[in-house]
CSV table of C-alpha atoms in Angstrom, one decimal:
chain,number,residue,atom,x,y,z
A,1,MET,CA,-19.9,12.0,1.1
A,2,LEU,CA,-20.2,8.7,3.0
A,3,LYS,CA,-20.3,8.8,6.8
A,4,LYS,CA,-17.3,7.2,8.4
A,5,SER,CA,-18.0,3.9,10.1
A,6,ALA,CA,-15.8,1.1,11.3
A,7,LYS,CA,-18.6,-1.4,10.5
A,8,ARG,CA,-17.2,-1.8,6.9
A,9,PRO,CA,-15.3,-5.1,6.7
A,10,PHE,CA,-11.6,-4.4,6.7
A,11,CYS,CA,-9.6,-6.9,4.8
A,12,ILE,CA,-6.0,-6.2,3.8
A,13,THR,CA,-3.0,-8.3,2.6
A,14,LEU,CA,0.4,-6.7,3.0
A,15,CYS,CA,3.6,-7.3,1.0
A,16,ILE,CA,5.6,-5.1,3.3
A,17,THR,CA,7.1,-5.8,6.7
A,18,ILE,CA,4.8,-6.1,9.7
A,19,LEU,CA,6.0,-6.5,13.2
A,20,PHE,CA,3.5,-7.8,15.7
A,21,LEU,CA,5.1,-7.1,19.1
A,22,ALA,CA,3.5,-8.4,22.2
A,23,GLY,CA,5.0,-5.3,24.0
A,24,ILE,CA,8.2,-3.7,22.9
A,25,SER,CA,11.1,-4.8,25.1
A,26,LEU,CA,12.2,-1.9,27.3
A,27,GLY,CA,13.9,-3.8,30.1
A,28,ALA,CA,12.9,-6.4,32.7
A,29,ASP,CA,10.9,-3.8,34.7
A,30,SER,CA,8.6,-2.9,31.8
A,31,PRO,CA,6.1,-5.7,31.4
A,32,ASN,CA,3.4,-5.5,28.7
A,33,ARG,CA,0.4,-3.9,30.4
A,34,HIS,CA,-2.1,-4.7,27.7
A,35,ASN,CA,-3.0,-7.8,25.7
A,36,LYS,CA,-3.4,-6.1,22.3
A,37,PRO,CA,-0.4,-6.5,19.9
A,38,ASN,CA,1.6,-3.5,19.1
A,39,VAL,CA,2.0,-3.0,15.3
A,40,ILE,CA,4.8,-1.4,13.4
A,41,LEU,CA,4.2,-1.3,9.6
A,42,ILE,CA,7.4,-0.7,7.6
A,43,PHE,CA,7.3,0.2,3.9
A,44,ALA,CA,10.6,0.6,2.0
A,45,ASP,CA,10.0,2.7,-1.1
A,46,ASP,CA,11.1,1.0,-4.3
A,47,LEU,CA,13.0,-1.8,-2.6
A,48,GLY,CA,13.7,-4.6,-5.0
A,49,TYR,CA,12.3,-8.1,-4.3
A,50,GLY,CA,15.7,-9.6,-5.1
A,51,ASP,CA,17.6,-7.2,-2.9
A,52,VAL,CA,16.7,-9.0,0.4
A,53,GLY,CA,18.5,-12.2,1.1
A,54,ALA,CA,15.5,-14.0,2.4
A,55,PHE,CA,13.9,-13.8,-1.0
A,56,ASN,CA,17.0,-14.2,-3.2
A,57,PRO,CA,19.8,-16.7,-2.5
A,58,ASP,CA,22.0,-14.8,-4.9
A,59,CYS,CA,21.2,-11.4,-3.3
A,60,PRO,CA,24.2,-9.1,-3.8
A,61,PHE,CA,23.5,-7.3,-0.4
A,62,GLU,CA,23.8,-8.5,3.2
A,63,THR,CA,20.4,-8.1,4.9
A,64,PRO,CA,20.8,-10.2,8.1
A,65,ARG,CA,18.1,-8.5,10.2
A,66,LEU,CA,15.5,-8.6,7.4
A,67,ASP,CA,16.4,-12.3,6.9
A,68,GLN,CA,16.1,-12.9,10.6
A,69,MET,CA,12.6,-11.4,10.6
A,70,ALA,CA,11.6,-13.5,7.6
A,71,ALA,CA,12.9,-16.6,9.3
A,72,GLU,CA,11.1,-15.9,12.6
A,73,GLY,CA,7.8,-14.8,11.0
A,74,ALA,CA,5.8,-15.2,7.8
A,75,LYS,CA,7.3,-14.7,4.4
A,76,LEU,CA,4.8,-13.7,1.7
A,77,THR,CA,5.9,-14.7,-1.8
A,78,HIS,CA,2.6,-14.5,-3.9
A,79,PHE,CA,1.4,-11.0,-3.6
A,80,TYR,CA,0.4,-8.5,-6.2
A,81,VAL,CA,0.5,-4.7,-5.6
A,82,PRO,CA,-2.7,-3.1,-7.1
A,83,THR,CA,-0.8,-0.4,-8.9
A,84,PRO,CA,2.9,-0.2,-9.7
A,85,TYR,CA,3.5,3.3,-8.4
A,86,CYS,CA,3.3,5.2,-5.1
A,87,ALA,CA,0.0,6.9,-4.1
A,88,PRO,CA,-2.6,4.3,-5.3
A,89,SER,CA,-0.7,1.4,-3.6
A,90,ARG,CA,-0.3,3.4,-0.4
A,91,GLY,CA,-4.0,4.1,-0.3
A,92,THR,CA,-4.6,0.4,-0.6
A,93,ILE,CA,-2.2,-0.5,2.1
A,94,LEU,CA,-4.0,1.8,4.6
A,95,THR,CA,-7.6,1.1,3.5
A,96,GLY,CA,-7.6,-2.4,2.1
A,97,ARG,CA,-9.4,-1.2,-1.0
A,98,TYR,CA,-8.6,-1.1,-4.6
A,99,PRO,CA,-7.4,2.3,-6.0
A,100,PHE,CA,-10.6,2.6,-8.1
A,101,ARG,CA,-12.6,2.3,-4.9
A,102,HIS,CA,-10.6,4.7,-2.7
A,103,THR,CA,-10.2,6.9,-5.8
A,104,VAL,CA,-6.5,7.7,-5.5
A,105,VAL,CA,-5.4,6.5,-9.0
A,106,LEU,CA,-2.7,9.1,-9.7
A,107,ASN,CA,0.3,10.5,-7.8
A,108,PRO,CA,0.0,13.9,-6.2
A,109,ALA,CA,2.9,15.9,-7.4
A,110,PRO,CA,3.3,19.6,-6.4
A,111,ASP,CA,6.1,20.3,-8.8
A,112,ALA,CA,3.9,19.0,-11.7
A,113,GLY,CA,0.8,20.9,-10.6
A,114,GLN,CA,-1.0,17.7,-9.5
A,115,ASN,CA,-2.3,19.2,-6.2
A,116,ASN,CA,-6.0,18.2,-6.1
A,117,ILE,CA,-5.5,14.5,-5.4
A,118,GLY,CA,-5.9,12.9,-2.0
A,119,LEU,CA,-7.4,10.1,0.1
A,120,PRO,CA,-11.0,11.1,0.7
A,121,ALA,CA,-12.1,11.7,4.3
A,122,SER,CA,-14.8,9.0,3.9
A,123,GLU,CA,-12.1,6.3,3.6
A,124,ILE,CA,-11.4,4.3,6.7
A,125,THR,CA,-7.7,3.6,7.4
A,126,ILE,CA,-6.2,1.0,9.6
A,127,ALA,CA,-5.0,3.8,11.9
A,128,GLU,CA,-8.6,4.9,12.4
A,129,ILE,CA,-9.8,1.4,13.2
A,130,LEU,CA,-7.0,0.8,15.7
A,131,LYS,CA,-7.5,4.2,17.2
A,132,GLU,CA,-11.2,3.3,17.9
A,133,ASN,CA,-9.9,0.2,19.7
A,134,GLY,CA,-7.7,2.1,22.1
A,135,TYR,CA,-4.4,2.4,20.1
A,136,GLN,CA,-2.1,5.3,20.1
A,137,THR,CA,-1.1,6.0,16.4
A,138,ALA,CA,1.7,7.6,14.6
A,139,MET,CA,3.2,7.9,11.2
A,140,TYR,CA,6.8,8.8,10.3
A,141,GLY,CA,7.9,9.0,6.6
A,142,LYS,CA,6.4,9.4,3.2
A,143,TRP,CA,2.6,10.0,3.0
A,144,HIS,CA,1.9,10.8,-0.7
A,145,LEU,CA,-1.9,10.7,-0.2
A,146,GLY,CA,-2.5,14.4,-0.5
A,147,HIS,CA,-0.4,17.4,0.5
A,148,LYS,CA,-3.3,19.8,1.1
A,149,GLU,CA,-4.8,20.5,4.5
A,150,GLN,CA,-7.8,18.3,4.1
A,151,TRP,CA,-5.8,15.2,3.2
A,152,LEU,CA,-2.9,15.3,5.7
A,153,PRO,CA,-2.1,12.2,7.9
A,154,ARG,CA,-3.8,13.5,11.0
A,155,THR,CA,-7.1,13.6,9.2
A,156,GLN,CA,-6.9,9.8,8.7
A,157,GLY,CA,-6.4,8.6,12.3
A,158,PHE,CA,-2.8,9.4,13.1
A,159,ASP,CA,-2.1,11.1,16.4
A,160,GLU,CA,1.4,12.2,15.3
A,161,TYR,CA,3.1,12.7,11.9
A,162,GLN,CA,6.6,13.7,10.8
A,163,GLY,CA,8.0,13.3,7.3
A,164,ILE,CA,7.9,14.4,3.7
A,165,LEU,CA,4.4,14.5,2.3
A,166,TYR,CA,5.3,13.0,-1.1
A,167,SER,CA,8.2,11.5,-2.9
A,168,ASN,CA,11.7,12.7,-2.1
A,169,ASP,CA,12.4,13.6,-5.7
A,170,MET,CA,9.4,16.1,-5.8
A,171,PHE,CA,9.8,19.7,-4.9
A,172,PRO,CA,9.7,21.4,-2.5
A,173,VAL,CA,11.3,18.7,-0.3
A,174,GLN,CA,10.0,19.9,3.1
A,175,MET,CA,10.1,18.2,6.5
A,176,VAL,CA,6.6,18.5,8.0
A,177,LYS,CA,5.7,17.8,11.6
A,178,ASN,CA,2.0,17.4,12.1
A,179,GLU,CA,0.8,20.3,9.8
A,180,GLU,CA,3.8,22.6,10.1
A,181,VAL,CA,7.0,22.8,7.9
A,182,THR,CA,10.0,22.4,10.3
A,183,GLU,CA,12.9,22.0,7.8
A,184,TYR,CA,13.6,23.2,4.3
A,185,PRO,CA,15.7,22.1,2.5
A,186,VAL,CA,15.9,18.6,4.0
A,187,ASP,CA,19.1,16.6,4.6
A,188,GLN,CA,17.9,13.4,3.1
A,189,GLY,CA,20.9,11.5,4.4
A,190,LYS,CA,19.4,11.7,7.8
A,191,LEU,CA,15.9,10.4,6.9
A,192,THR,CA,16.3,6.7,7.6
A,193,GLN,CA,17.8,7.3,11.0
A,194,LEU,CA,15.4,10.0,11.9
A,195,TYR,CA,12.3,8.0,11.1
A,196,THR,CA,13.7,5.0,13.1
A,197,ASP,CA,14.5,7.2,16.1
A,198,LEU,CA,11.0,8.8,16.0
A,199,THR,CA,9.4,5.3,15.9
A,200,LEU,CA,11.5,4.1,18.9
A,201,ASP,CA,10.7,7.3,20.9
A,202,PHE,CA,7.0,6.8,20.2
A,203,ALA,CA,7.1,3.2,21.3
A,204,LYS,CA,8.9,4.1,24.5
A,205,ARG,CA,6.4,6.9,25.3
A,206,ASN,CA,3.5,4.5,24.7
A,207,LYS,CA,4.9,1.3,26.3
A,208,ASP,CA,1.9,1.0,28.6
A,209,THR,CA,-0.7,1.3,25.9
A,210,PRO,CA,-1.2,-0.5,22.5
A,211,PHE,CA,0.3,1.4,19.7
A,212,PHE,CA,0.4,1.4,15.9
A,213,VAL,CA,3.2,3.0,13.9
A,214,TYR,CA,3.2,3.3,10.1
A,215,LEU,CA,6.8,3.7,9.0
A,216,PRO,CA,7.1,4.3,5.2
A,217,HIS,CA,10.8,5.0,4.6
A,218,ALA,CA,11.9,7.3,1.8
A,219,MET,CA,14.7,5.0,0.8
A,220,PRO,CA,15.7,3.4,-1.5
A,221,HIS,CA,13.6,5.7,-3.7
A,222,LYS,CA,15.9,8.0,-5.6
A,223,PRO,CA,17.6,10.4,-5.0
A,224,LEU,CA,19.6,7.9,-2.8
A,225,ALA,CA,21.0,9.2,0.5
A,226,VAL,CA,22.5,7.6,3.5
A,227,SER,CA,23.9,8.7,6.9
A,228,ASP,CA,27.6,9.1,7.5
A,229,ASN,CA,27.6,5.9,9.6
A,230,PHE,CA,26.8,3.8,6.5
A,231,TYR,CA,28.3,5.8,3.6
A,232,THR,CA,31.4,3.9,2.2
A,233,PRO,CA,33.6,6.5,0.4
A,234,LYS,CA,35.8,3.7,-1.0
A,235,THR,CA,32.9,2.6,-3.1
A,236,PRO,CA,31.1,5.8,-4.1
A,237,ASP,CA,29.4,4.1,-7.0
A,238,ASN,CA,27.6,1.6,-4.7
A,239,LEU,CA,25.4,4.0,-2.8
A,240,TYR,CA,22.4,1.7,-3.2
A,241,ALA,CA,24.2,-1.0,-1.1
A,242,ASP,CA,24.9,1.6,1.6
A,243,VAL,CA,21.2,2.5,1.7
A,244,ILE,CA,20.1,-1.2,2.0
A,245,ALA,CA,22.6,-1.7,4.8
A,246,GLU,CA,21.1,1.2,6.8
A,247,LEU,CA,17.6,0.1,6.2
A,248,ASP,CA,18.5,-3.4,7.4
A,249,TYR,CA,20.2,-1.9,10.5
A,250,SER,CA,17.2,0.2,11.2
A,251,VAL,CA,14.8,-2.7,11.2
A,252,GLY,CA,17.2,-4.6,13.5
A,253,HIS,CA,17.3,-1.6,15.8
A,254,LEU,CA,13.5,-1.9,16.1
A,255,LEU,CA,13.6,-5.6,16.6
A,256,ASP,CA,16.2,-5.2,19.4
């Protein structure tokens, strides 16, 4: 096994949302006390390219906050994911390495007996690099890089974790906090709001230090679920639109 070292070049291109915040706004009396950018990395599972207004003028959904972020930042339109399914691409997002190099080329799936797959401890993640540079780190959401003890998020540089360790259509659907199961079964309609609230809480608790949050949402991966605040009973066949609306709102909540 290779010894971990931050000396390996770390090059990564991201197709997902990155917020570089010079210090999250928490009121006039909370100036940024450090000169390192805070980073919130948001991953929306299975979100269609054409389902965000900034990328599709004929988008059937309203995504004002995502459109705002694209207008105020950088919009990447020529990006290719290394593998068109969950675990390998997530390994690449966190390590900057092709799946055949970080070795996660299949999806862990407990209900299919695929339990011996995970991101090796020798791999260096962005969380580990930032942690070595004084960052507080957290992850809230879908991990899917190994659900056995040796592969859990806190073995890869995250100080805190809460979420489902794999896809929300795999069983058992358990809420895990750090290494302990805290909820089973999980009310998936609350996931988007929960992960957003956890991110905001972490940012407030670490407002005086640089922080990194990896926020891989479960939605809009099926089964679709949305909170009561965004469910539209008059259009029960358009649950996907409700899910997109809540994701857009959650990003806006972080921006605000």
